[in-house]
Short mmCIF file of C-alpha atoms and ligand atoms in Angstrom, two decimals:
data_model
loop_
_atom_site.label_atom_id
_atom_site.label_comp_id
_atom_site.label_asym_id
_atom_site.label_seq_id
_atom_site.Cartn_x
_atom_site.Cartn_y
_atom_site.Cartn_z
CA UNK A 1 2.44 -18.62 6.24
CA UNK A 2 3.04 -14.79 5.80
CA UNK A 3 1.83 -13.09 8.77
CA UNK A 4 2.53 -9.38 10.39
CA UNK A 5 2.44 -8.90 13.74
CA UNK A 6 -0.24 -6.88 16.06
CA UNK A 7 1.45 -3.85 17.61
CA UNK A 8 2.08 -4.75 21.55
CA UNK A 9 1.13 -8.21 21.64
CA UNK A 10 2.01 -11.54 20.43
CA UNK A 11 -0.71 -11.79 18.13
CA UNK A 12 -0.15 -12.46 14.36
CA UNK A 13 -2.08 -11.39 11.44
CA UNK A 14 -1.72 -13.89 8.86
CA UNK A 15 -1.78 -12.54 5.36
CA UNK A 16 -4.05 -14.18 2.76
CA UNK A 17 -3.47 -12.18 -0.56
CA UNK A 18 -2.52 -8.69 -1.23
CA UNK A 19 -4.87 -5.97 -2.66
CA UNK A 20 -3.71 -2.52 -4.39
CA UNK A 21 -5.15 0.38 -5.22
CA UNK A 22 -3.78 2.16 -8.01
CA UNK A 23 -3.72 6.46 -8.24
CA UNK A 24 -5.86 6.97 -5.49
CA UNK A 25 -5.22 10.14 -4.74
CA UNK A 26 -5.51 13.09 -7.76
CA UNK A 27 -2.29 14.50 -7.75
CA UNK A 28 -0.45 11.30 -8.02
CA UNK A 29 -3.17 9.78 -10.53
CA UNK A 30 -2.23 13.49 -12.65
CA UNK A 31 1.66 13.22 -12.19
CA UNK A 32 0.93 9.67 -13.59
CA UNK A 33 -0.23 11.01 -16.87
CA UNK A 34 -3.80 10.21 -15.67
CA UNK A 35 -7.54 12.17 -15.29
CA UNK A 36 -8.41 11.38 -11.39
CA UNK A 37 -12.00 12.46 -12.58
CA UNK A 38 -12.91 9.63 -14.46
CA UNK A 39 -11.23 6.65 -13.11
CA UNK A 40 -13.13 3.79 -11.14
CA UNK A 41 -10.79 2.64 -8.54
CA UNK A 42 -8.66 -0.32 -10.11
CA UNK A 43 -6.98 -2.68 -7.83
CA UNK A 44 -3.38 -4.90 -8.81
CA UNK A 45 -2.04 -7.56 -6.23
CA UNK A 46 1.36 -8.55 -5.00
CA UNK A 47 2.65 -11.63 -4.50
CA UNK A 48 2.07 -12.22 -0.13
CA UNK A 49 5.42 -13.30 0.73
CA UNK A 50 6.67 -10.11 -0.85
CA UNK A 51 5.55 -8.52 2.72
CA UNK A 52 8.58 -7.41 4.48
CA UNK A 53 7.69 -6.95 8.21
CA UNK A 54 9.55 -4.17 10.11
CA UNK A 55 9.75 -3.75 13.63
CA UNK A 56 8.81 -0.60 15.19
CA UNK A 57 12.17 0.88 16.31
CA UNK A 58 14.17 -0.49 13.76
CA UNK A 59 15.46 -0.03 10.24
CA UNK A 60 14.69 -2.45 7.82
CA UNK A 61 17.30 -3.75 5.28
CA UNK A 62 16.02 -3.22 1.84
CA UNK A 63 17.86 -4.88 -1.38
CA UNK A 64 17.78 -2.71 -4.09
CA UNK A 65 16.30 -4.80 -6.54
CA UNK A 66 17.09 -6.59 -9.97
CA UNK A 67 17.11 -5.11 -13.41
CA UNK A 68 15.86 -1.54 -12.54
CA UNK A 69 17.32 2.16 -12.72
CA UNK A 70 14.57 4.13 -11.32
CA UNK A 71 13.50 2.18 -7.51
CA UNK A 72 10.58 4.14 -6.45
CA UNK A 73 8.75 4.38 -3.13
CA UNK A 74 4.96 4.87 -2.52
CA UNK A 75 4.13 5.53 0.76
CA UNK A 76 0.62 3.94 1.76
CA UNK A 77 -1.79 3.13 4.31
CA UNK A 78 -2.56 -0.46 4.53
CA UNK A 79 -5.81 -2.12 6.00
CA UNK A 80 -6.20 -5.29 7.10
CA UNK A 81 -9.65 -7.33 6.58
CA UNK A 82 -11.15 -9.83 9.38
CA UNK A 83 -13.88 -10.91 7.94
CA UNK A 84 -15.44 -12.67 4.88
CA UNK A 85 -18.09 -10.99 2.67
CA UNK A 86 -18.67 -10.25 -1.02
CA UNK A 87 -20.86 -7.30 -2.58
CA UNK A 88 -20.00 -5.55 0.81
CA UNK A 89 -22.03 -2.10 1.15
CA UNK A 90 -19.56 0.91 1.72
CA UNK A 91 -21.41 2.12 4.55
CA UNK A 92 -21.03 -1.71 5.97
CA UNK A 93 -17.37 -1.74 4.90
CA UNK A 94 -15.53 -0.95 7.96
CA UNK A 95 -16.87 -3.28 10.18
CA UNK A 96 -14.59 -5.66 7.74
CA UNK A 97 -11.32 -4.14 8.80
CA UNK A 98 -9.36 -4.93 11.95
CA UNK A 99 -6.65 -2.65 11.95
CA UNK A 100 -4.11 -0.50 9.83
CA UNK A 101 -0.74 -0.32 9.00
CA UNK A 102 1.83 1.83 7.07
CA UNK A 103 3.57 0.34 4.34
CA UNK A 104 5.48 0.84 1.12
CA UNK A 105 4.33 0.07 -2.42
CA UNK A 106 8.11 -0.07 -3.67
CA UNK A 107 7.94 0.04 -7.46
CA UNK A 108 10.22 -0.79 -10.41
CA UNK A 109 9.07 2.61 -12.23
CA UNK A 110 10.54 1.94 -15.35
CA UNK A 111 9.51 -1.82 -15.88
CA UNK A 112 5.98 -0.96 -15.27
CA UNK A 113 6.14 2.19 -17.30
CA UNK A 114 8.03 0.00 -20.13
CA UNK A 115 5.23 -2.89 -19.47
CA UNK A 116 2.26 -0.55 -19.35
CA UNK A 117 3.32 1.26 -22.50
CA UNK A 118 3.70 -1.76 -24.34
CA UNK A 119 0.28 -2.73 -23.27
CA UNK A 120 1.57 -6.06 -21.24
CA UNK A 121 0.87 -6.68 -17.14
CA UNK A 122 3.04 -4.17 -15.11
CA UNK A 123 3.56 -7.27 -12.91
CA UNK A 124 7.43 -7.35 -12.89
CA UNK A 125 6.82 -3.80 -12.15
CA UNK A 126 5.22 -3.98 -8.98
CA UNK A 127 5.47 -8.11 -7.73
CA UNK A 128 9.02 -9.08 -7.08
CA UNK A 129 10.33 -10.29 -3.75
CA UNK A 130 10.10 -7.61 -0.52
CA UNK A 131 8.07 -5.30 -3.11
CA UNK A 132 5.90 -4.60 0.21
CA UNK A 133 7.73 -3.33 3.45
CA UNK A 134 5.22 -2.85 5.91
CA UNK A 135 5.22 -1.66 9.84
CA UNK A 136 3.47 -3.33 12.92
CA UNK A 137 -0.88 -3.53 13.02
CA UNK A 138 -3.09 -0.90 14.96
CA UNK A 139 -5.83 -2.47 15.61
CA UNK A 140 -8.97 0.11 15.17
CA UNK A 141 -10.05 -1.01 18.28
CA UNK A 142 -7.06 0.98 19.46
CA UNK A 143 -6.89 3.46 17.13
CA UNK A 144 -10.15 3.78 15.54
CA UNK A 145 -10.69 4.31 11.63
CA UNK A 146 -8.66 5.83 9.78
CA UNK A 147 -9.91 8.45 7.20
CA UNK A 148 -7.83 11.17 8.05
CA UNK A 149 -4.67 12.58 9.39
CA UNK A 150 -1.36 13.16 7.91
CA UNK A 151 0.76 10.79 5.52
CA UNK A 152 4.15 12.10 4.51
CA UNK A 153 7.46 10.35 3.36
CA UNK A 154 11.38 10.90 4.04
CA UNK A 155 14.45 9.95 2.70
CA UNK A 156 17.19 10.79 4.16
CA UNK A 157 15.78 13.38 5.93
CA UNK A 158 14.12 14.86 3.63
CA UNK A 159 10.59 15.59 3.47
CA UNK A 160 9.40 14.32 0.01
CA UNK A 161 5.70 13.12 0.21
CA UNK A 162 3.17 14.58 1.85
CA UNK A 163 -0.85 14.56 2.06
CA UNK A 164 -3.54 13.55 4.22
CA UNK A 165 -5.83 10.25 4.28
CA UNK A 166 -8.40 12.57 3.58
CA UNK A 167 -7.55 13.05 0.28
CA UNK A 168 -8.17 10.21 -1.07
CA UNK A 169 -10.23 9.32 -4.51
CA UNK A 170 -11.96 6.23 -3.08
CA UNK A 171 -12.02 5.67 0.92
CA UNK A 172 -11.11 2.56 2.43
CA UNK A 173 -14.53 1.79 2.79
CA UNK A 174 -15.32 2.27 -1.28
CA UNK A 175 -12.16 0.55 -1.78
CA UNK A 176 -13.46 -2.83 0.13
CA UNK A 177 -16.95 -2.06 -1.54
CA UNK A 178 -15.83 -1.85 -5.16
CA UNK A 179 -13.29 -5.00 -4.57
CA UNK A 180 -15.84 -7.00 -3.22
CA UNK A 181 -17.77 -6.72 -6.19
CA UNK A 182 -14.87 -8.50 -7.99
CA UNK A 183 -13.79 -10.93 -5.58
CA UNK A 184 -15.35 -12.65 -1.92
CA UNK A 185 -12.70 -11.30 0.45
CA UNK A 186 -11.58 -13.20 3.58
CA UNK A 187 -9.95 -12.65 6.69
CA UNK A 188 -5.66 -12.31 5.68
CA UNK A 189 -7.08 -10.02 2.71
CA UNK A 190 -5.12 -6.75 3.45
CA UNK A 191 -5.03 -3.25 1.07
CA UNK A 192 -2.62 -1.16 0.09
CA UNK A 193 -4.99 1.99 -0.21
CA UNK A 194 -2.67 4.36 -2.73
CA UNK A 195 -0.12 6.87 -2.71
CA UNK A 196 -0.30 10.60 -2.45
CA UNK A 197 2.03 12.25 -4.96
CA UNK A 198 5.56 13.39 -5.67
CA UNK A 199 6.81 9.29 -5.77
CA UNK A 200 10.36 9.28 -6.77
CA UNK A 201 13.38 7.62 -7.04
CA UNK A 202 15.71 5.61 -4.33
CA UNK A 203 19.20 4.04 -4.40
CA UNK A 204 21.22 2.45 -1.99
CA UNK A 205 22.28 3.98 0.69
CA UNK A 206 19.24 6.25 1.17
CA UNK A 207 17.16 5.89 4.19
CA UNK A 208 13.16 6.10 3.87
CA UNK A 209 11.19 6.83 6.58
CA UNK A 210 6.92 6.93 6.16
CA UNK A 211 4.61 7.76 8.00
CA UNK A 212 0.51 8.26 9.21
CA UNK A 213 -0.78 9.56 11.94
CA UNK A 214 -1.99 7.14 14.71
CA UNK A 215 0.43 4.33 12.85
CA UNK A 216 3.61 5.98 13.04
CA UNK A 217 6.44 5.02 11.31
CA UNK A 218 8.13 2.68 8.92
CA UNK A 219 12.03 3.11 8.40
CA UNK A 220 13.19 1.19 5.67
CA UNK A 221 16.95 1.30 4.17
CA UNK A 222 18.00 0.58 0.97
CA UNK A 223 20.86 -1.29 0.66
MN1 LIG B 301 0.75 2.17 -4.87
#
């Protein structure tokens, strides 16, 4: 089973199915061709063995995938649910979550634009194998929740995305509220809460590096 481990300590979090949120914050949702205003949150899922665990203090090996020309990175926070509960209240909602992590929402831009357009499931877009590089838990006990504090992006150096927790549409809390509505969630359920904007492009070669505040950092390289 898919699992990613808990930051100093032996412990495993074994991964049940994985959640997205899609244009959760407003200036991504507007650079997506999208009105933030008016938009419920909407959740997508990727497949759970497309987690790609990276250790803290290392660089992850990242295959540029198939049949794409424009790779893109999303840098998110991720949150990791304990317990099992459906119609969950928001102000209940983070008594669900056990920890957080940052991770990447890599994206085959132009298959999902191409899918989207054409009115078909983005999945080839966003579900393909190692789709979801992800860093080490912190479990709130250790670091509290996390509903602010900066998230920014790098490749190669570079400073490309950056924003704060803050700004998102729907908290993690209305996140696990809304999705619990749809489905009963269960410990292993983890989130992907959304990407701030300026997403853009990778090839090989390049060297990401994400990050949140209290989480650290992810380095991922593409190769
Ligand atoms: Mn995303």
């Amino acid at each position: 089973m898919v699992s990613v481990p808990v930051i100093n300590s032996t412990q495993r979090f074994p991964v049940r199915r994985i959640y997205c949120v899609g244009r959760n914050y407003a200036a991504h949702s507007r650079e997506m061709g999208s009105d933030p205003t008016r938009e419920p949150p909407f959740f997508f899922q990727k497949p759970t063995d497309a987690i790609q665990v990276v250790n803290p203090g290392t660089v992850g090996d990242h295959p540029y995938p198939s049949k794409t020309k424009n790779y893109h990175y999303e840098c998110e926070l991720v949150a990791f649910i304990n317990k099992r509960g459906r119609n969950i209240a928001a102000r209940d909602a983070l008594d669900y979550v056990y920890g957080y992590a940052v991770g990447l929402d890599m994206t085959r831009r132009d298959l999902q634009r191409m899918m989207g357009d054409e009115k078909k499931p983005w999945e080839i877009g966003k579900s393909f194998d190692r789709a979801a590089p992800i860093s080490h838990i912190y479990p709130a006990a250790q670091v509290g929740h996390l509903k602010e504090g900066a998230i920014w992006l790098k490749v190669n150096g570079q400073i490309k995305q950056t924003s704060d927790l803050k700004n998102m549409i729907w908290s993690v809390a209305e996140q696990i509220a809304n999705l619990s509505e749809y489905y009963e969630l269960f410990p292993g359920d983890i989130i992907y809460s959304g990407t701030p904007e300026n997403v853009g492009p990778v090839v090989p070669g390049d060297l990401m590096v994400c990050g949140i505040d209290k989480v650290g950092e992810l380095h991922v390289k593409v190769v």
